[in-house]
Coordinates of C-alpha atoms and ligand atoms in Angstrom, one line a residue:
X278 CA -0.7 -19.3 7.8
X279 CA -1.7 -16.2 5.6
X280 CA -3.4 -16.1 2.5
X281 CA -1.0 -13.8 1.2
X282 CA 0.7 -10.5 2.3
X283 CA -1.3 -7.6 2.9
X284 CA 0.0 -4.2 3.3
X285 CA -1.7 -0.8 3.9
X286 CA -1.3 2.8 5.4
X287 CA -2.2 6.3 6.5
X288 CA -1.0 9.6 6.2
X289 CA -0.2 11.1 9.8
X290 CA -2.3 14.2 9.1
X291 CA -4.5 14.5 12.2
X292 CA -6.1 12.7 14.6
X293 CA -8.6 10.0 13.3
X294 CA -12.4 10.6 13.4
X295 CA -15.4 7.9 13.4
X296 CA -15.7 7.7 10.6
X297 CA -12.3 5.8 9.9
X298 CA -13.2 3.1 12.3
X299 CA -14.7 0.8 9.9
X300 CA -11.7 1.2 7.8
X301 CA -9.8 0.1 11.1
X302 CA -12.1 -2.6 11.6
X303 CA -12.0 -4.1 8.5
X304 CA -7.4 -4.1 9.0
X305 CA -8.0 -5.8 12.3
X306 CA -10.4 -8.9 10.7
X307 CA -7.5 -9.5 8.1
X308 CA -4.3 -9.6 10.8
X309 CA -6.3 -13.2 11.5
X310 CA -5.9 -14.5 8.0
X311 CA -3.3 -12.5 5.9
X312 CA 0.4 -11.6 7.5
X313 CA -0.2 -7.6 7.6
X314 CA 2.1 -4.8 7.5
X315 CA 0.6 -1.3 8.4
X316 CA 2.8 1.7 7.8
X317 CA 2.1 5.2 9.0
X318 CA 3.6 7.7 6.1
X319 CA 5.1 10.4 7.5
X320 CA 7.3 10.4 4.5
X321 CA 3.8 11.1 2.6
X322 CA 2.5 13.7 4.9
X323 CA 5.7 15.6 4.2
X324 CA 4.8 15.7 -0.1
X325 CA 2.0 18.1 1.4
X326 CA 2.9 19.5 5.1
X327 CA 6.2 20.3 4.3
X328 CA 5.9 24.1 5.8
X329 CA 4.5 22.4 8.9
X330 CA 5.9 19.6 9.9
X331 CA 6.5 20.2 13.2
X332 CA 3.3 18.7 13.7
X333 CA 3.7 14.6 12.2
X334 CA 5.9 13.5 15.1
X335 CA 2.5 14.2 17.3
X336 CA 0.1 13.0 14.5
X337 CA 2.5 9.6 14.2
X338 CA 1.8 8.9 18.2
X339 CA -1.8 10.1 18.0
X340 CA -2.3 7.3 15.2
X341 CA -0.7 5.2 16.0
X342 CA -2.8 4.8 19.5
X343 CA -6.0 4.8 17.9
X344 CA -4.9 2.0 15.8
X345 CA -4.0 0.0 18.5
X346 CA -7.2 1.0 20.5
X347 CA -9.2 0.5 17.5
X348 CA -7.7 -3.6 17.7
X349 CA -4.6 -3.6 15.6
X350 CA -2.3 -5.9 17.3
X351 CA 1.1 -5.5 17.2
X352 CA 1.9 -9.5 18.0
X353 CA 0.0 -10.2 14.9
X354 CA 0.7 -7.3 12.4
X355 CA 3.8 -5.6 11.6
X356 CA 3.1 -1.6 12.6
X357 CA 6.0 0.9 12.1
X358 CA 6.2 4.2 10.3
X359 CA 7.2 4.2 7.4
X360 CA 10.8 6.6 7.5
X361 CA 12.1 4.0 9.9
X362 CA 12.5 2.0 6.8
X363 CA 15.3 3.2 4.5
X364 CA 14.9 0.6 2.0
X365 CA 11.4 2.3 0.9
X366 CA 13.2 5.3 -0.3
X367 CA 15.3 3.1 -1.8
X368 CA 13.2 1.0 -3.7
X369 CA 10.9 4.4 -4.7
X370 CA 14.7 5.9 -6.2
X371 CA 15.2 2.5 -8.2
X372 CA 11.6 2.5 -9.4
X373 CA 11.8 6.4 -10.3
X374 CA 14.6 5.3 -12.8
X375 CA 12.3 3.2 -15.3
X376 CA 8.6 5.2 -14.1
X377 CA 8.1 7.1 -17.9
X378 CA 6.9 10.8 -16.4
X379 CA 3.7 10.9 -17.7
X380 CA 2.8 7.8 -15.9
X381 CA 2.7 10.2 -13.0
X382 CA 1.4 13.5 -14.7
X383 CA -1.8 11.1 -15.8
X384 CA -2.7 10.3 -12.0
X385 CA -6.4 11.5 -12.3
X386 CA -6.2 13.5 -8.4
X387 CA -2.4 14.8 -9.7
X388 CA -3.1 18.2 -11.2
X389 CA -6.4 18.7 -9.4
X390 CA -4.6 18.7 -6.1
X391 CA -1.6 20.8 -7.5
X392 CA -4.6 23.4 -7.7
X393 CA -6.7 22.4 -5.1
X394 CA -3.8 22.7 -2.4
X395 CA -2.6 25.6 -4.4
X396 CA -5.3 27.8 -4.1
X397 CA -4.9 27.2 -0.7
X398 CA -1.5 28.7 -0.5
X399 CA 0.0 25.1 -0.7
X400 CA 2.6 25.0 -3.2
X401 CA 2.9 21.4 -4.0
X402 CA 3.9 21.8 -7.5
X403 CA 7.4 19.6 -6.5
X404 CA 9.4 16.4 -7.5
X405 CA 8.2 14.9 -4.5
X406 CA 4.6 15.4 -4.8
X407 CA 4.6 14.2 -8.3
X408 CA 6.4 11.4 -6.7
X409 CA 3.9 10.3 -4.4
X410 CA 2.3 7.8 -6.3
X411 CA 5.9 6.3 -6.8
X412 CA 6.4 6.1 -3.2
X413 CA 3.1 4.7 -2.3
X414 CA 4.0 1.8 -5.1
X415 CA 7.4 1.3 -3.2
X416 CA 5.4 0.6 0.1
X417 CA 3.7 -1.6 -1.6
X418 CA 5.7 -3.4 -3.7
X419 CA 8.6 -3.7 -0.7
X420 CA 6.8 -6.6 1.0
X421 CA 6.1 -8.1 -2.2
X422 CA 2.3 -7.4 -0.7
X423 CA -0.7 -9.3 -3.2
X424 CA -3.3 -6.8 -1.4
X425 CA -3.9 -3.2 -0.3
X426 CA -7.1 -2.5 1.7
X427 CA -8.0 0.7 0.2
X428 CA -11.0 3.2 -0.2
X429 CA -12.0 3.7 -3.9
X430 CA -10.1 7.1 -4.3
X431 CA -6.9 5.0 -4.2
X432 CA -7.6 2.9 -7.2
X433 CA -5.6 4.6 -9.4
X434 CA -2.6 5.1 -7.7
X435 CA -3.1 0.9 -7.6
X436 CA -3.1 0.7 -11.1
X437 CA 0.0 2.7 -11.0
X438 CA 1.5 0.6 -8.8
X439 CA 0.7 -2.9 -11.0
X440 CA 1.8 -1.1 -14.1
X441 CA 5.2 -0.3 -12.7
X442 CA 5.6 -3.8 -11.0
X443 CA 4.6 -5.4 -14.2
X444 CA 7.4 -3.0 -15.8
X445 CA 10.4 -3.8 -13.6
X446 CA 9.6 -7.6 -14.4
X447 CA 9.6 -7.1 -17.8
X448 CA 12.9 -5.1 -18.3
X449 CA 14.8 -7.1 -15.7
X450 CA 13.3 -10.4 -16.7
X451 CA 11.8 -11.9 -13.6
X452 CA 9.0 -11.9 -11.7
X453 CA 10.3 -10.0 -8.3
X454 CA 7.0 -8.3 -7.7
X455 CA 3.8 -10.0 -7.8
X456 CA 0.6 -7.5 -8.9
X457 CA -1.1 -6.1 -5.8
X458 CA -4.5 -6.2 -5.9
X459 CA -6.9 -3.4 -4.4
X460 CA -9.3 -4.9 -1.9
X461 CA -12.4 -2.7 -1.7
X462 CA -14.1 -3.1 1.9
X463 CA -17.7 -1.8 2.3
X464 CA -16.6 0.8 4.3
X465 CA -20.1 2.9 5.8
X466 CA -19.3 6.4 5.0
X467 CA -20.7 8.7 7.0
X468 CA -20.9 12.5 6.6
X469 CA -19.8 15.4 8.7
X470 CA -22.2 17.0 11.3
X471 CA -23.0 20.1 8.9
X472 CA -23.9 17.5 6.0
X473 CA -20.6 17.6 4.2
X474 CA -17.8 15.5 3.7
X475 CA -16.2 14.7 6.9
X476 CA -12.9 16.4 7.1
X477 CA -10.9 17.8 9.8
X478 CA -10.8 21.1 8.5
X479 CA -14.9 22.0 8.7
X480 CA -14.5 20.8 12.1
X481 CA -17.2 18.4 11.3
X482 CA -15.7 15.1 12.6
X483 CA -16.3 13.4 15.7
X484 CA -12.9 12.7 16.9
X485 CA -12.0 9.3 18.0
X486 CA -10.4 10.6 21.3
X487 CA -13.9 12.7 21.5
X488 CA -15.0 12.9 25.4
X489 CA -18.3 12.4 26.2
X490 CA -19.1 16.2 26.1
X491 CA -17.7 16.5 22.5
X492 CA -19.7 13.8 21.2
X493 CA -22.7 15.6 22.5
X494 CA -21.4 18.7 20.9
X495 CA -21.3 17.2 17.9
X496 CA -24.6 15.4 17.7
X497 CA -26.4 18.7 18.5
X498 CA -24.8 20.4 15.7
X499 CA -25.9 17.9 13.4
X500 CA -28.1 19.4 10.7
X501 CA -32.2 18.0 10.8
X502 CA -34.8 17.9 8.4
X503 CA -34.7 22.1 8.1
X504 CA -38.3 22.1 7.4
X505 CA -39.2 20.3 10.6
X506 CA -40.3 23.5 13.3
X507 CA -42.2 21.7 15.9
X508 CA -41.1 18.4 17.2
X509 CA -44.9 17.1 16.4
X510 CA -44.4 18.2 12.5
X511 CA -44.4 15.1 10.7
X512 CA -40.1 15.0 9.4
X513 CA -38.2 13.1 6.4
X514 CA -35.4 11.4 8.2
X515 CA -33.6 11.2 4.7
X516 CA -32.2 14.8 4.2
X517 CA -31.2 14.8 8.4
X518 CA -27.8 13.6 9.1
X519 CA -28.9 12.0 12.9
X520 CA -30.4 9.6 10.9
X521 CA -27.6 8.8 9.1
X522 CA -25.7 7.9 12.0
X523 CA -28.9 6.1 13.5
X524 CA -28.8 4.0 9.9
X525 CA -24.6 2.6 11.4
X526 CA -24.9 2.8 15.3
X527 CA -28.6 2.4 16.4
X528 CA -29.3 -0.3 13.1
X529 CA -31.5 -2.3 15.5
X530 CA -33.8 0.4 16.4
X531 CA -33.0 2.6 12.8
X532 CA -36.5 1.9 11.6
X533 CA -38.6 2.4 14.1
X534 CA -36.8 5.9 14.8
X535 CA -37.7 6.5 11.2
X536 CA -41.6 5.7 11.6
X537 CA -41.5 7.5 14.5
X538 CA -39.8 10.6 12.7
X539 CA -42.4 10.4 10.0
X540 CA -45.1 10.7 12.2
X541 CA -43.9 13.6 14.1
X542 CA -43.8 11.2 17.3
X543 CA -40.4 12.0 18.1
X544 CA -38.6 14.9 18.9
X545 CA -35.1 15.9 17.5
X546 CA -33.8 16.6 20.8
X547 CA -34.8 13.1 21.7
X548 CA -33.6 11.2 18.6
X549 CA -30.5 12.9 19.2
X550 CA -30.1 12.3 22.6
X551 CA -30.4 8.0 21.3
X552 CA -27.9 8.9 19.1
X553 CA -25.5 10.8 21.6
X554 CA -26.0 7.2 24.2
X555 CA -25.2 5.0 21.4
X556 CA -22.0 6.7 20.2
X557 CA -20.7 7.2 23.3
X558 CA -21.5 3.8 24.5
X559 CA -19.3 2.6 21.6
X560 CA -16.5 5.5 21.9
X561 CA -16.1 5.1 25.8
X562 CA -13.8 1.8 25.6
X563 CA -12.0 3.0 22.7
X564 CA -10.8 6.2 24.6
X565 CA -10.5 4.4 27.8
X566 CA -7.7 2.1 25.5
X567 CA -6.6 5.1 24.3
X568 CA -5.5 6.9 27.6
X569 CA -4.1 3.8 28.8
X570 CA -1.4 3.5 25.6
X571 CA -1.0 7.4 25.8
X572 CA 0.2 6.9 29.2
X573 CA 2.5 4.4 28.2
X574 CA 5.4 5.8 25.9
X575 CA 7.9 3.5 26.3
X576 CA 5.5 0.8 25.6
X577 CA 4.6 3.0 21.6
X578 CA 8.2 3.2 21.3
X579 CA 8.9 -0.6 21.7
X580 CA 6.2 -1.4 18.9
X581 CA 7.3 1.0 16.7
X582 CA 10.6 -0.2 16.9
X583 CA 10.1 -3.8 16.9
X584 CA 8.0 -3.1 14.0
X585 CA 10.6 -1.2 12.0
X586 CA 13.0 -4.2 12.6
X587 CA 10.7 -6.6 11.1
X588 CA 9.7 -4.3 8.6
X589 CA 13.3 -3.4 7.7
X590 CA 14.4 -7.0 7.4
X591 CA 11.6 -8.0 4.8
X592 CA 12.3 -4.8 3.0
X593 CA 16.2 -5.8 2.5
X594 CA 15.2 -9.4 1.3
X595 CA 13.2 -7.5 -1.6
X596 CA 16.0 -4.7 -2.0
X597 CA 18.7 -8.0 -2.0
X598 CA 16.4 -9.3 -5.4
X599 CA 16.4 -5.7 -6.5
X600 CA 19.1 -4.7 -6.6
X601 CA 20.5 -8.0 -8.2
X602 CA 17.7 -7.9 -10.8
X603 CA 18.6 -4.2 -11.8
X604 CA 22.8 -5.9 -11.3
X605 CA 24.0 -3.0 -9.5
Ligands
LIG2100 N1 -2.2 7.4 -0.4 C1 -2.8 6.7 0.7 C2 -3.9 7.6 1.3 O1 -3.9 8.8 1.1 C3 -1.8 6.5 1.9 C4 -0.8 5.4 1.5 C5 0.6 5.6 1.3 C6 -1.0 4.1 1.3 N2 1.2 4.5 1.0 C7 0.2 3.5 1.0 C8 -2.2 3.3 1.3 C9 0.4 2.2 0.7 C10 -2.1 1.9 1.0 C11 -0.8 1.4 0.7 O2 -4.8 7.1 1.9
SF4_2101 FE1 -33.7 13.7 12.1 FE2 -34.4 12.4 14.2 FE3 -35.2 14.9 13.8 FE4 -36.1 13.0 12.3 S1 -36.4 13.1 14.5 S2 -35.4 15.0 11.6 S3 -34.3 11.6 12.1 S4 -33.2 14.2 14.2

């Protein structure tokens, strides 16, 4: 079996949208080759939600279904969250002992966020937040994990994470943790319904649990060619967001929507119509899987804590060379 050990995870921030499916899809393609672990980091969300975190127990139930209604298989991956695992925050304290500070003040997103969330009325500047990188790098490093499907924006915090495995080797004088590498997946990103970055807070997103009404919602809202009055007007499908979407979900028929578009022999109200069909002929299974786990809570408990114990017993195996390495 397996290439190697992969390991990756999400914050428990909200309910996933569309766009992370291909994200998903690409974690469920490697449970057939790599042995996979899948985390969901409440201990993460907390470096940022602190004030509310009344919430993450919902978000960690709400993920965790659309992970297994996205394909994620709990017979062939290890999924568990990742507080039910001690020896992370154990590992992330050992590592914090020989990670120089500035390692983490250097993070290119660290001080940008500080301020970011800040002007928000998010006070992040905290140990743990500075730690977060630290943590992540613990996750990682726990399953002795050779590679982390990521998105781009996490490249850093990789590089973080190699420089402080390469580190502990060093100083302790054997090879405990192999260098992760960051596999980059061509993952289709798609914008919001108003044009922007697809975030939960613009309300922008097409939810994965969306019914069929939302999705509709949604694809009416999205933003057209503006200069485009009369659906005969001749339209550029490249500043309109439906064609966007077309370009992932309707590929077969994308350029002939696009001619059409050009010529003025389509309507919006049509092409947006398409569009609606398509997505919700994709969303409808997903959802149905959805409802089915949701009404199943014993059945989420079991996986999660089936997962946990497999998790937890890999983690000690690496703690057990840890600790030894470190001689305490
Ligand atoms: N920082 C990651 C993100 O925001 C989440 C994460 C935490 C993670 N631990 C991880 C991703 C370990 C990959 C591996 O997306
Ligand atoms: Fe956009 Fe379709 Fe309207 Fe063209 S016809 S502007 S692609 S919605």
């Amino acid at each position: 079996m397996a290439k190697g050990t992969i390991l990756s995870g999400m914050r428990p921030t909200g309910r996933l949208h569309i766009g992370h499916l291909s994200v998903l899809e690409n974690w469920v393609r490697l449970q057939e080759e790599y042995k996979c672990y899948y985390t969901i980091v409440d201990w993460h969300a907390l470096t940022t939600a602190y004030q509310e975190s009344e919430s993450i127990k919902n978000n960690i139930r709400e993920m965790l279904v659309d992970w297994l209604a996205a394909g994620l298989d709990p017979e062939k991956s290890t999924i568990f969250v990742q507080s039910h695992v001690h020896q992370h925050a154990e590992l992330h304290l050992m590592l914090s002992m020989i990670t120089p500070l500035s390692w983490l003040e250097r993070v290119p997103t660290y001080k940008d966020q500080v301020q970011q969330l800040g002007k928000m009325g998010k006070d992040i500047n905290t140990y743990g937040f500075l730690g977060y990188p630290l943590l992540q790098a613990a996750d990682i490093l726990i399953y002795r994990a050779n590679a982390v499907p990521v998105g781009e924006d996490q490249l850093p915090h990789l590089e973080l994470c190699r420089e402080i495995a390469r580190r502990f080797n060093h100083l302790y004088d054997r090879e405990v943790f192999p260098e992760p590498q960051a596999m980059l997946s061509r993952v289709k990103l798609l914008p919001g319904v108003d044009g922007r970055k697809m975030s939960k807070s613009y309300l922008n997103i097409i939810s994965l649990a969306a019914e069929q009404d939302e999705i509709r919602k949604q694809v009416n809202a999205m933003v057209t060619d503006p200069k485009r009055i009369r659906k005969t007007d001749p339209g550029n499908p490249d500043v309109c967001v439906v064609d966007k979407y077309h370009s992932i979900y309707t590929s077969g028929e994308h350029e002939d929507i696009r001619q059409q578009c050009r010529k003025g022999a389509i309507g919006c109200v049509q092409c947006k119509k398409r569009l609606a069909e398509v997505l919700e002929e994709q969303q409808a299974p997903i959802r149905e899987r959805r409802n089915q786990y949701l009404n199943n809570p014993g059945y989420l408990d079991d996986i999660l804590a089936e997962g946990a114990k497999a998790a937890r017993e890999a983690a000690e195996e690496t703690m057990e060379l840890v600790r030894e390495a470190v001689g305490i």
